[in-house]
Coordinates of C-alpha atoms in Angstrom, one line a residue:
Chain Y
X341 CA -18.0 -164.6 24.5
X342 CA -14.5 -164.2 24.4
X343 CA -14.0 -162.1 21.2
X344 CA -17.3 -160.2 21.3
X345 CA -17.1 -156.2 21.7
X346 CA -18.5 -157.0 25.0
X347 CA -15.6 -157.6 26.7
X348 CA -14.6 -153.9 26.8
X349 CA -17.8 -153.2 28.7
X350 CA -17.0 -152.0 31.9
X351 CA -19.8 -153.8 34.0
X352 CA -18.6 -152.8 38.0
X353 CA -16.2 -149.7 38.9
X354 CA -14.7 -148.1 42.0
X355 CA -13.9 -144.3 41.1
X356 CA -11.3 -143.1 42.8
X357 CA -13.4 -144.3 45.7
X358 CA -11.5 -143.4 49.2
X359 CA -13.0 -145.3 52.4
X360 CA -12.3 -143.8 55.7
X361 CA -13.0 -145.5 59.0
X362 CA -12.3 -142.3 61.5
X363 CA -8.6 -141.6 61.3
X364 CA -8.0 -145.1 59.0
X365 CA -7.8 -145.1 55.6
X366 CA -8.6 -148.4 54.0
X367 CA -9.4 -147.1 50.5
X368 CA -7.5 -144.6 49.1
X369 CA -8.5 -142.7 45.8
X370 CA -9.5 -146.3 44.4
X371 CA -9.9 -146.9 40.7
X372 CA -10.6 -150.1 39.4
X373 CA -12.8 -151.2 36.7
X374 CA -14.5 -154.6 36.1
X375 CA -14.9 -155.9 32.3
X376 CA -17.9 -157.8 30.9
X377 CA -16.0 -161.9 30.8
X378 CA -13.2 -161.6 32.8
X379 CA -12.2 -162.7 36.0
X380 CA -10.3 -160.3 38.3
X381 CA -8.0 -161.1 41.0
X382 CA -7.6 -158.4 43.6
X383 CA -4.4 -159.1 44.9
X384 CA -2.7 -158.0 47.8
X385 CA -1.6 -159.1 51.5
X386 CA -4.3 -158.9 54.6
X387 CA -5.4 -155.5 55.5
X388 CA -4.2 -153.9 51.6
X389 CA -8.2 -153.2 51.9
X390 CA -9.2 -156.1 48.9
X391 CA -12.3 -156.5 51.2
X392 CA -13.2 -153.0 51.4
X393 CA -13.1 -152.7 47.7
X394 CA -15.6 -155.1 47.5
X395 CA -17.9 -154.1 49.7
X396 CA -17.4 -150.8 48.2
X397 CA -18.9 -152.1 44.9
X398 CA -21.1 -153.9 46.8
X399 CA -22.9 -151.3 48.6
X400 CA -21.6 -152.9 52.2
X401 CA -20.0 -150.4 52.8
X402 CA -20.6 -145.9 51.6
X403 CA -17.6 -144.5 49.7
X404 CA -16.3 -141.3 52.0
X405 CA -14.8 -139.7 48.6
X406 CA -15.4 -141.1 44.7
X407 CA -18.1 -143.1 43.3
X408 CA -18.8 -146.7 43.3
X409 CA -21.2 -148.1 40.4
X410 CA -22.6 -152.2 39.5
X411 CA -24.4 -152.5 36.0
X412 CA -24.1 -148.1 35.6
X413 CA -26.4 -148.0 38.5
X414 CA -25.6 -147.7 42.5
X415 CA -24.6 -150.8 44.5
X416 CA -27.3 -150.7 46.6
X417 CA -29.6 -150.7 43.9
X418 CA -31.7 -153.4 44.4
X419 CA -32.2 -153.8 40.3
X420 CA -28.3 -153.8 40.2
X421 CA -28.5 -156.7 42.5
X422 CA -30.3 -158.8 41.0
X423 CA -27.2 -159.2 38.3
X424 CA -24.7 -160.2 41.0
X425 CA -23.7 -162.9 43.3
X426 CA -21.5 -162.4 46.1
X427 CA -19.8 -164.7 48.6
X428 CA -18.3 -163.0 51.8
X429 CA -15.2 -163.8 54.0
X430 CA -16.3 -165.0 57.3
X431 CA -20.1 -165.1 56.9
X432 CA -20.9 -168.5 59.7
X433 CA -24.0 -169.7 57.8
X434 CA -26.3 -172.0 60.6
X435 CA -29.3 -172.8 61.6
X436 CA -31.9 -176.2 61.3
X437 CA -33.2 -175.3 57.9
X438 CA -32.0 -177.8 55.0
X439 CA -29.4 -176.7 52.4
X440 CA -32.2 -177.3 49.7
X441 CA -34.7 -174.9 51.7
X442 CA -32.1 -172.2 52.4
X443 CA -31.0 -172.4 48.3
X444 CA -34.3 -172.3 47.6
X445 CA -35.1 -169.0 49.8
X446 CA -31.8 -167.8 48.3
X447 CA -33.0 -168.1 44.7
X448 CA -36.1 -166.9 45.2
X449 CA -34.3 -164.0 45.3
X450 CA -33.6 -163.7 41.7
X451 CA -35.7 -163.5 38.4
X452 CA -34.0 -165.9 36.2
X453 CA -32.6 -168.5 39.4
X454 CA -30.2 -171.6 38.1
X455 CA -32.0 -174.3 38.7
X456 CA -31.5 -175.9 42.0
X457 CA -29.8 -179.2 40.6
X458 CA -27.1 -177.4 38.5
X459 CA -26.2 -175.3 41.5
X460 CA -25.6 -178.0 43.9
X461 CA -23.6 -179.5 41.4
X462 CA -21.7 -177.2 40.4
X463 CA -21.0 -176.2 43.9
X464 CA -20.4 -179.9 44.6
X465 CA -22.9 -180.2 47.4
X466 CA -24.8 -183.3 45.7
X467 CA -26.0 -185.4 48.3
X468 CA -25.9 -183.0 50.5
X469 CA -29.7 -181.4 50.0
X470 CA -31.7 -182.6 53.2
X471 CA -28.9 -181.8 55.5
X472 CA -29.3 -179.2 57.9
X473 CA -27.0 -176.6 57.9
X474 CA -25.6 -176.5 60.8
X475 CA -24.6 -180.4 60.1
X476 CA -21.9 -179.2 57.5
X477 CA -18.7 -179.7 57.9
X478 CA -16.5 -176.0 57.6
X479 CA -15.5 -176.9 54.1
X480 CA -19.2 -177.8 52.8
X481 CA -20.6 -174.5 54.9
X482 CA -17.7 -172.5 52.3
X483 CA -19.6 -174.5 49.4
X484 CA -22.6 -173.5 50.3
X485 CA -21.9 -169.7 50.6
X486 CA -20.4 -170.4 47.0
X487 CA -23.7 -171.8 46.3
X488 CA -25.2 -168.9 47.3
X489 CA -23.9 -166.5 45.8
X490 CA -24.4 -168.4 41.9
X491 CA -27.7 -170.0 42.5
X492 CA -29.1 -166.5 41.4
X493 CA -27.7 -167.1 37.6
X494 CA -25.4 -164.0 38.7
X495 CA -23.5 -161.8 35.6
X496 CA -21.4 -160.8 37.6
X497 CA -19.9 -163.2 40.9
X498 CA -18.2 -161.8 43.9
X499 CA -15.7 -163.6 45.5
X500 CA -14.3 -162.8 49.1
X501 CA -11.0 -165.1 49.4
X502 CA -13.0 -168.1 48.6
X503 CA -10.7 -170.5 49.0
X504 CA -9.9 -169.8 52.6
X505 CA -10.0 -173.0 55.2
X506 CA -10.5 -174.7 52.5
X507 CA -7.8 -178.0 51.6
X508 CA -5.9 -178.2 48.9
X509 CA -8.8 -180.9 47.2
X510 CA -11.4 -178.4 47.8
X511 CA -10.2 -175.7 46.7
X512 CA -8.8 -177.4 43.2
X513 CA -12.1 -177.9 42.6
X514 CA -13.6 -174.6 43.5
X515 CA -10.8 -173.3 41.0
X516 CA -12.5 -175.8 38.0
X517 CA -16.0 -174.2 39.2
X518 CA -14.8 -170.6 38.9
X519 CA -13.4 -171.4 35.0
X520 CA -16.5 -173.1 34.6
X521 CA -18.4 -170.3 35.6
X522 CA -16.5 -167.8 33.1
X523 CA -17.1 -169.7 29.8
X524 CA -20.6 -169.6 30.9
X525 CA -20.1 -165.7 30.3
X526 CA -20.3 -164.8 33.5
X527 CA -17.5 -162.3 35.2
X528 CA -15.5 -162.9 38.6
X529 CA -14.1 -160.5 40.9
X530 CA -12.2 -162.5 43.6
X531 CA -9.4 -161.3 45.9
X532 CA -7.0 -163.8 47.1
X533 CA -3.4 -163.4 48.8
X534 CA -2.2 -166.1 47.0
X535 CA -0.2 -165.2 43.6
X536 CA -0.6 -168.8 42.5
X537 CA -4.8 -168.2 43.3
X538 CA -4.7 -165.2 40.8
X539 CA -2.5 -166.5 38.4
X540 CA -4.1 -170.2 38.4
X541 CA -7.4 -168.1 37.4
X542 CA -6.9 -164.8 37.0
X543 CA -7.4 -162.9 32.9
X544 CA -7.0 -159.6 34.9
X545 CA -5.0 -159.0 38.3
X546 CA -4.9 -155.4 40.6
X547 CA -2.4 -156.1 43.2
X548 CA -3.4 -153.6 46.2
X549 CA -1.5 -152.6 48.8
X550 CA -2.2 -149.6 51.8
X551 CA -5.9 -149.3 49.8
X552 CA -3.8 -148.2 46.7
X553 CA -3.1 -150.6 43.1
X554 CA 0.3 -150.7 43.1
X555 CA 0.8 -152.4 39.9
X556 CA -2.2 -154.1 37.6
X557 CA -1.8 -156.4 34.0
X558 CA -1.8 -159.8 33.7
X559 CA -0.8 -162.9 35.1
X560 CA 2.0 -162.8 33.2
X561 CA 3.2 -159.3 33.2
X562 CA 2.3 -159.4 37.1
X563 CA 5.0 -162.4 37.7
X564 CA 7.9 -160.1 36.1
X565 CA 6.9 -157.7 38.0
X566 CA 7.4 -160.0 40.7
X567 CA 9.5 -162.7 39.8
X568 CA 12.2 -163.4 41.8
X569 CA 14.6 -166.3 42.1
X570 CA 17.3 -167.9 44.7
X571 CA 20.5 -168.3 43.0
X572 CA 22.9 -170.2 45.9
X573 CA 26.3 -171.3 44.8
X574 CA 29.8 -171.3 46.3
X575 CA 32.4 -168.9 44.6
X576 CA 35.2 -166.3 44.4
X577 CA 33.7 -163.5 43.8
X578 CA 32.0 -161.7 47.3
X579 CA 28.9 -160.3 48.5
X580 CA 29.6 -156.7 47.7
X581 CA 30.8 -158.0 44.2
X582 CA 27.6 -159.7 43.0
X583 CA 25.8 -156.6 44.8
X584 CA 26.4 -154.8 41.7
X585 CA 25.1 -157.0 39.5
X586 CA 21.7 -155.6 37.1
X587 CA 19.1 -157.2 38.6
X588 CA 20.5 -158.4 42.2
X589 CA 18.2 -157.0 44.6
X590 CA 20.3 -158.9 48.1
X591 CA 22.5 -161.4 49.0
X592 CA 23.6 -163.1 51.8
X593 CA 26.4 -165.1 52.6
X594 CA 26.8 -168.1 55.2
X595 CA 30.5 -168.1 55.3
X596 CA 30.7 -171.0 52.7
X597 CA 27.6 -170.6 49.7
X598 CA 26.1 -167.4 48.4
X599 CA 22.6 -166.7 48.8
X600 CA 21.6 -164.5 46.0
X601 CA 18.1 -162.9 45.6
X602 CA 17.6 -161.9 41.8
X603 CA 14.8 -160.7 39.2
X604 CA 16.5 -162.0 35.8
X605 CA 18.5 -164.4 37.4
X606 CA 19.7 -166.1 33.7
X607 CA 21.9 -162.3 33.5
X608 CA 22.9 -162.7 37.0
X609 CA 24.0 -166.2 36.3
X610 CA 25.7 -165.2 32.6
X611 CA 27.7 -162.2 34.3
X612 CA 29.0 -164.7 37.5
X613 CA 30.4 -167.1 35.3
X614 CA 32.0 -165.1 32.9
X615 CA 33.7 -163.3 36.3
X616 CA 33.9 -166.7 37.7
X617 CA 34.7 -169.6 36.0
X618 CA 34.8 -171.7 39.2
X619 CA 31.6 -171.2 40.1
X620 CA 30.1 -174.6 41.7
X621 CA 27.4 -176.1 43.6
X622 CA 24.5 -174.2 41.8
X623 CA 21.6 -174.1 42.8
X624 CA 18.9 -171.6 41.7
X625 CA 15.0 -171.7 43.1
X626 CA 11.8 -169.8 42.8
X627 CA 11.8 -166.9 45.3
X628 CA 8.7 -167.4 47.9
X629 CA 6.0 -165.2 46.8
X630 CA 5.7 -163.4 49.9
X631 CA 9.0 -162.1 49.2
X632 CA 8.0 -161.7 45.5
X633 CA 5.1 -159.4 47.2
X634 CA 7.4 -157.2 49.6
X635 CA 9.2 -157.0 46.6
X636 CA 6.5 -155.5 44.9
X637 CA 5.4 -153.4 47.9
X638 CA 8.9 -152.0 48.7
X639 CA 9.4 -150.9 45.1
X640 CA 6.5 -149.2 45.0
X641 CA 8.1 -147.7 48.6
X642 CA 10.7 -146.1 47.0
X643 CA 8.8 -145.3 44.0
X644 CA 6.5 -143.1 46.1
X645 CA 9.4 -142.0 48.2
X646 CA 11.2 -140.9 44.9
Chain O
X698 CA -26.7 -166.5 30.8
X699 CA -29.7 -164.7 30.5
X700 CA -28.5 -160.9 29.6
X701 CA -31.4 -160.5 27.8
X702 CA -34.5 -161.6 29.4
X703 CA -38.3 -161.4 28.6
X704 CA -38.9 -161.8 32.3
X705 CA -39.8 -158.5 34.8
X706 CA -39.7 -158.1 38.2
X707 CA -43.3 -157.7 39.4
X708 CA -45.3 -156.8 42.5
X709 CA -46.2 -160.9 43.1
X710 CA -42.5 -161.6 43.2
X711 CA -42.2 -159.2 46.0
X712 CA -44.8 -160.1 47.8
X713 CA -43.1 -163.7 47.5
X714 CA -39.9 -162.8 48.7
X715 CA -41.7 -161.5 52.0
X716 CA -43.8 -164.4 53.1
X717 CA -40.7 -166.8 52.1
X718 CA -38.1 -164.8 54.3
X719 CA -41.2 -164.7 56.6
X720 CA -41.8 -168.6 56.5
X721 CA -38.3 -168.9 56.4
X722 CA -37.3 -167.1 59.7
X723 CA -40.4 -168.6 61.5
X724 CA -39.4 -172.1 61.1
X725 CA -35.9 -171.1 61.6
X726 CA -36.6 -170.7 65.4
X727 CA -39.6 -173.3 65.4
X728 CA -36.7 -175.6 64.6
X729 CA -34.3 -173.9 67.3
X730 CA -34.9 -175.4 70.9
X731 CA -33.1 -173.0 72.7
X732 CA -35.6 -170.7 70.9
X733 CA -38.9 -172.2 70.7
X734 CA -39.0 -174.8 74.3
X735 CA -38.2 -171.9 76.8
X736 CA -40.4 -169.5 74.8
X737 CA -43.5 -171.7 74.5
X738 CA -43.1 -173.3 77.3
X739 CA -42.3 -170.3 80.0
X740 CA -46.2 -168.7 79.7
X741 CA -48.0 -171.5 79.6
X742 CA -46.1 -172.9 82.5
X743 CA -46.7 -169.8 84.5
X744 CA -50.2 -169.7 83.6
X745 CA -50.5 -172.9 84.3
X746 CA -49.1 -172.8 87.9
X747 CA -50.2 -170.0 89.1
X748 CA -53.4 -169.5 87.2
X749 CA -55.0 -173.1 86.9
X750 CA -54.0 -174.7 90.2
X751 CA -53.4 -172.1 92.4
X752 CA -55.4 -169.2 91.5
X753 CA -58.2 -171.5 90.3
X754 CA -61.2 -169.8 92.5
X755 CA -64.0 -171.8 90.4
X756 CA -65.5 -168.1 88.8
X757 CA -63.2 -168.2 86.2
X758 CA -61.7 -164.5 87.0
X759 CA -58.4 -164.5 88.4
X760 CA -57.4 -167.2 85.5
X761 CA -59.1 -164.5 83.3
X762 CA -56.6 -161.9 84.3
X763 CA -53.7 -163.9 84.1
X764 CA -54.4 -164.4 80.5
X765 CA -54.2 -160.6 80.4
X766 CA -50.6 -160.7 82.2
X767 CA -49.0 -164.0 81.3
X768 CA -50.2 -163.3 78.1
X769 CA -48.0 -160.1 77.8
X770 CA -45.3 -162.0 79.0
X771 CA -45.3 -164.5 76.6
X772 CA -45.1 -162.5 73.9
X773 CA -42.5 -160.5 74.3
X774 CA -39.7 -163.3 74.7
X775 CA -40.4 -163.4 70.4
X776 CA -39.9 -159.9 70.6
X777 CA -36.9 -159.5 72.0
X778 CA -35.1 -163.0 71.3
X779 CA -36.8 -163.8 68.2
X780 CA -36.2 -160.5 66.6
X781 CA -33.6 -158.1 68.9
X782 CA -31.1 -161.2 69.8
X783 CA -31.1 -163.3 66.1
X784 CA -30.2 -159.3 64.8
X785 CA -27.9 -159.2 66.9
X786 CA -26.8 -163.1 66.1
X787 CA -27.1 -162.5 62.7
X788 CA -25.3 -159.2 61.8
X789 CA -22.5 -160.8 63.9
X790 CA -22.3 -164.5 61.9
X791 CA -21.9 -162.2 59.1
X792 CA -25.6 -163.3 57.6
X793 CA -26.7 -159.6 57.9
X794 CA -24.1 -158.5 55.1
X795 CA -25.3 -161.9 52.8
X796 CA -28.8 -160.5 53.1
X797 CA -28.2 -157.3 52.1
X798 CA -26.0 -158.0 48.6
X799 CA -28.9 -160.3 47.8
X800 CA -31.9 -158.1 46.1
X801 CA -34.0 -158.3 48.9
X802 CA -35.8 -155.2 49.1
X803 CA -34.2 -153.7 52.2
X804 CA -37.5 -153.7 54.7
X805 CA -38.1 -157.7 54.2
X806 CA -35.1 -158.9 56.2
X807 CA -37.0 -156.6 59.5
X808 CA -40.7 -157.1 58.2
X809 CA -39.9 -161.3 58.1
X810 CA -38.3 -161.3 62.0
X811 CA -41.5 -159.0 62.8
X812 CA -43.8 -161.4 61.0
X813 CA -42.3 -164.2 62.2
X814 CA -42.4 -163.1 66.5
X815 CA -46.3 -162.3 65.7
X816 CA -46.6 -165.7 64.3
X817 CA -44.9 -167.0 67.5
X818 CA -46.7 -164.6 69.7
X819 CA -50.3 -165.9 68.2
X820 CA -48.9 -169.3 68.7
X821 CA -48.4 -168.5 72.8
X822 CA -51.8 -166.4 72.6
X823 CA -53.9 -169.7 71.4
X824 CA -51.8 -171.9 73.3
X825 CA -52.8 -169.3 76.4
X826 CA -56.3 -169.3 75.7
X827 CA -56.7 -173.3 75.2
X828 CA -55.5 -173.5 78.8
X829 CA -57.8 -170.8 80.0
X830 CA -61.0 -172.1 77.8
X831 CA -60.6 -175.6 78.8
X832 CA -59.0 -175.4 81.9
X833 CA -59.3 -172.2 83.7
X834 CA -63.2 -172.3 83.3
X835 CA -62.6 -168.7 81.0
X836 CA -65.7 -167.8 79.0
X837 CA -65.7 -164.7 77.0
X838 CA -67.7 -163.0 74.2
X839 CA -65.7 -164.1 70.6
X840 CA -65.7 -160.3 70.4
X841 CA -63.5 -160.1 73.3
X842 CA -61.1 -163.3 72.5
X843 CA -60.6 -161.8 69.6
X844 CA -60.1 -158.0 70.7
X845 CA -57.0 -159.9 73.0
X846 CA -55.5 -161.5 70.8
X847 CA -55.0 -159.2 68.3
X848 CA -53.6 -156.7 71.0
X849 CA -51.1 -159.1 72.1
X850 CA -50.1 -160.0 69.3
X851 CA -50.0 -156.4 68.0
X852 CA -48.2 -155.8 71.2
X853 CA -45.1 -157.2 69.8
X854 CA -44.0 -154.4 68.3
X855 CA -43.1 -152.1 70.9
X856 CA -40.7 -155.2 72.3
X857 CA -39.5 -155.8 68.7
X858 CA -38.5 -151.9 68.6
X859 CA -36.9 -152.2 71.9
X860 CA -35.3 -156.2 71.1
X861 CA -33.7 -154.1 67.8
X862 CA -32.9 -151.5 69.8
X863 CA -31.1 -153.1 71.7
X864 CA -29.7 -156.1 69.2
X865 CA -28.0 -153.4 66.7
X866 CA -26.0 -152.4 69.1
X867 CA -24.7 -155.2 71.3
X868 CA -22.9 -159.2 69.9
X869 CA -25.4 -161.7 70.4
X870 CA -24.4 -162.8 73.7
X871 CA -24.4 -159.6 75.2
X872 CA -27.4 -158.8 74.0
X873 CA -29.3 -161.9 75.0
X874 CA -27.8 -161.1 78.6
X875 CA -29.2 -157.7 78.1
X876 CA -32.7 -158.9 76.9
X877 CA -33.5 -161.1 80.0
X878 CA -32.1 -158.3 82.4
X879 CA -35.0 -155.9 80.8
X880 CA -37.2 -159.4 80.8
X881 CA -37.7 -161.3 83.8
X882 CA -37.3 -157.5 85.8
X883 CA -39.8 -155.9 84.2
X884 CA -42.1 -159.0 83.7
X885 CA -42.5 -158.6 87.4
X886 CA -42.4 -154.7 88.5
X887 CA -45.1 -154.2 85.2
X888 CA -47.8 -157.0 87.5
X889 CA -47.2 -159.5 85.2
X890 CA -46.2 -162.3 87.7
X891 CA -47.9 -161.1 90.3
X892 CA -50.8 -158.7 90.2
X893 CA -49.8 -155.3 91.3
X894 CA -52.6 -154.3 93.6
X895 CA -49.9 -156.4 95.9
X896 CA -46.7 -153.9 95.4
X897 CA -45.9 -151.0 97.7
X898 CA -47.5 -148.0 96.2
X899 CA -43.7 -146.2 95.3
X900 CA -43.6 -150.0 93.4
X901 CA -47.0 -149.5 91.0
X902 CA -46.0 -145.6 90.7
X903 CA -42.5 -147.6 89.0
X904 CA -45.1 -150.1 86.5
X905 CA -46.1 -147.1 85.2
X906 CA -43.0 -146.1 83.5
X907 CA -43.0 -149.5 81.8
X908 CA -43.7 -150.4 78.1
X909 CA -45.0 -154.1 79.8
X910 CA -47.0 -152.6 82.2
X911 CA -49.0 -150.6 79.6
X912 CA -49.7 -153.8 76.7
X913 CA -51.2 -155.9 80.4
X914 CA -53.1 -152.6 80.9
X915 CA -54.1 -152.6 78.0
X916 CA -55.0 -155.9 77.6
X917 CA -56.9 -156.4 80.7
X918 CA -58.9 -153.5 79.2
X919 CA -60.2 -155.3 77.1
X920 CA -61.9 -158.2 78.9
X921 CA -62.5 -155.2 81.5
X922 CA -60.6 -156.4 83.9
X923 CA -58.1 -153.5 83.7
X924 CA -57.1 -151.4 87.4
X925 CA -57.7 -148.8 85.9
X926 CA -59.8 -147.2 82.8
X927 CA -57.0 -145.1 80.6
X928 CA -57.1 -147.3 77.9
X929 CA -56.2 -144.4 75.5
X930 CA -53.5 -143.4 77.4
X931 CA -51.6 -147.0 78.0
X932 CA -52.1 -146.8 73.8
X933 CA -50.6 -143.6 73.3
X934 CA -48.1 -144.5 75.5
X935 CA -46.9 -147.8 73.6
X936 CA -47.0 -146.0 70.6
X937 CA -44.6 -143.1 71.7
X938 CA -42.7 -146.2 73.4
X939 CA -42.2 -147.7 69.8
X940 CA -41.5 -144.6 68.3
X941 CA -39.2 -143.6 70.1
X942 CA -36.9 -147.0 70.2
X943 CA -37.3 -147.5 66.4
X944 CA -36.1 -143.9 66.2
X945 CA -33.2 -145.4 68.5
X946 CA -33.0 -148.6 66.3
X947 CA -33.0 -147.4 62.8
X948 CA -29.5 -144.9 64.2
X949 CA -28.1 -148.1 65.4
X950 CA -28.9 -150.0 62.2
X951 CA -27.7 -147.5 59.8
X952 CA -24.4 -147.6 61.9
X953 CA -24.4 -151.1 61.2
X954 CA -25.1 -150.7 57.6
X955 CA -21.5 -149.8 56.8
X956 CA -18.4 -152.2 56.7

């Protein structure tokens, strides 16, 4: 399907949607388009409005203002829902029904569900069909939620924090499954607060903060915006001098070494070596994603203030 | 991927969804011993003790009377707990949200739960009838057996409405506590355990405000054992009660629909 003219088709959208709960504005005039065949990651810190955006697209929340559309219909339209699947955050499955019974029930909601074995295989639940849901481990329940989301053979899949609470190995498995679903031509919207996850999976990342879109683009573009490095070294230059260099966002000194945070480490280093050829004990490391995030949201705040 | 498909959703598909949902809900409850055991055991046990062991006079009149009262007591539990409390629990656990993003017709979930409560009520009624007929010497014309069973099974509806009104407003834990606080005192005050004629007059007056009293009297009316003869009055009370609580429930239901 890639390369197909279909890839430009918008299949779901939020059109200048606001959602207020009392005096709290969870989503603020947010516009979002989901295109056929893409994996779109909604990236942002907790409380940014990612889940509310998904809930608006799913019809779980009604917009205070603006319009949400799913396949050109209202999200609460049953016909639109037959074409989607959703894995919701914090849904606690339980009960004495067996895995295959629950799958059969949920598959039955759809016109053309996936064969049971395929759902089980994609979700990594093979061999657990006969286990009562209540006896599944936390990770297995998470995989069952995933299975329930995909069992209807959805064209568009919503995954709200799909890897929350998964160990590293399960997360890898989930990522592989998500990529395979995309290869089958499905569109996927996932929310995450890990840049790493968005980077690994998404074709397009939309960064949401305080209910607004503050950046969007390919993972490479987003990473460039937020790419920051720590430069640590012993140098004769003062912190004030270094702070003046273009691309430097912060400088800390522990008395012996300088710790420089920079968006363009190559340029900064070049300048520093020019000014101080005796610079030594050099170490360049990637900034933590949280710091990158903060930088992005700080930029945004400054941009808004300006 | 089937973006182009010859299949269309038919009314048979919708019917299938409704039936599977109801069946699934029913078996879920049956397999939940914390619910199914007390729900089945309490009415049958009470009927056994107070009707068959202490009350058996040989004529079968007390055991017949108690089919109406313990029947009412029995069918309230699946409505209040199987329906109302389970909606509260599933709301709390995010299952309700899950049911709302799947293409399940909005009413199918509630319909399934009501059917499940009625099926459970039917099981309780059959258990009581068998006990009454086999051990209690209850003899009724077939028309009255069926009429009593139908009244009791349909009698779950007002309590489903009540249970839902509580369930959509409270957490799972709280709704279980509140439902118990409604269930047990109301059963006693409506004369389901001890016939009302042994009550002081003012308590008898109080009973007329309670839906369980009216359902019990309606049931007793079917088998010609009602304390009074105003069949229609009881029916009107129950219908109005159901509508009022459905309206209250609907308002809360709408509120929890918006996450």
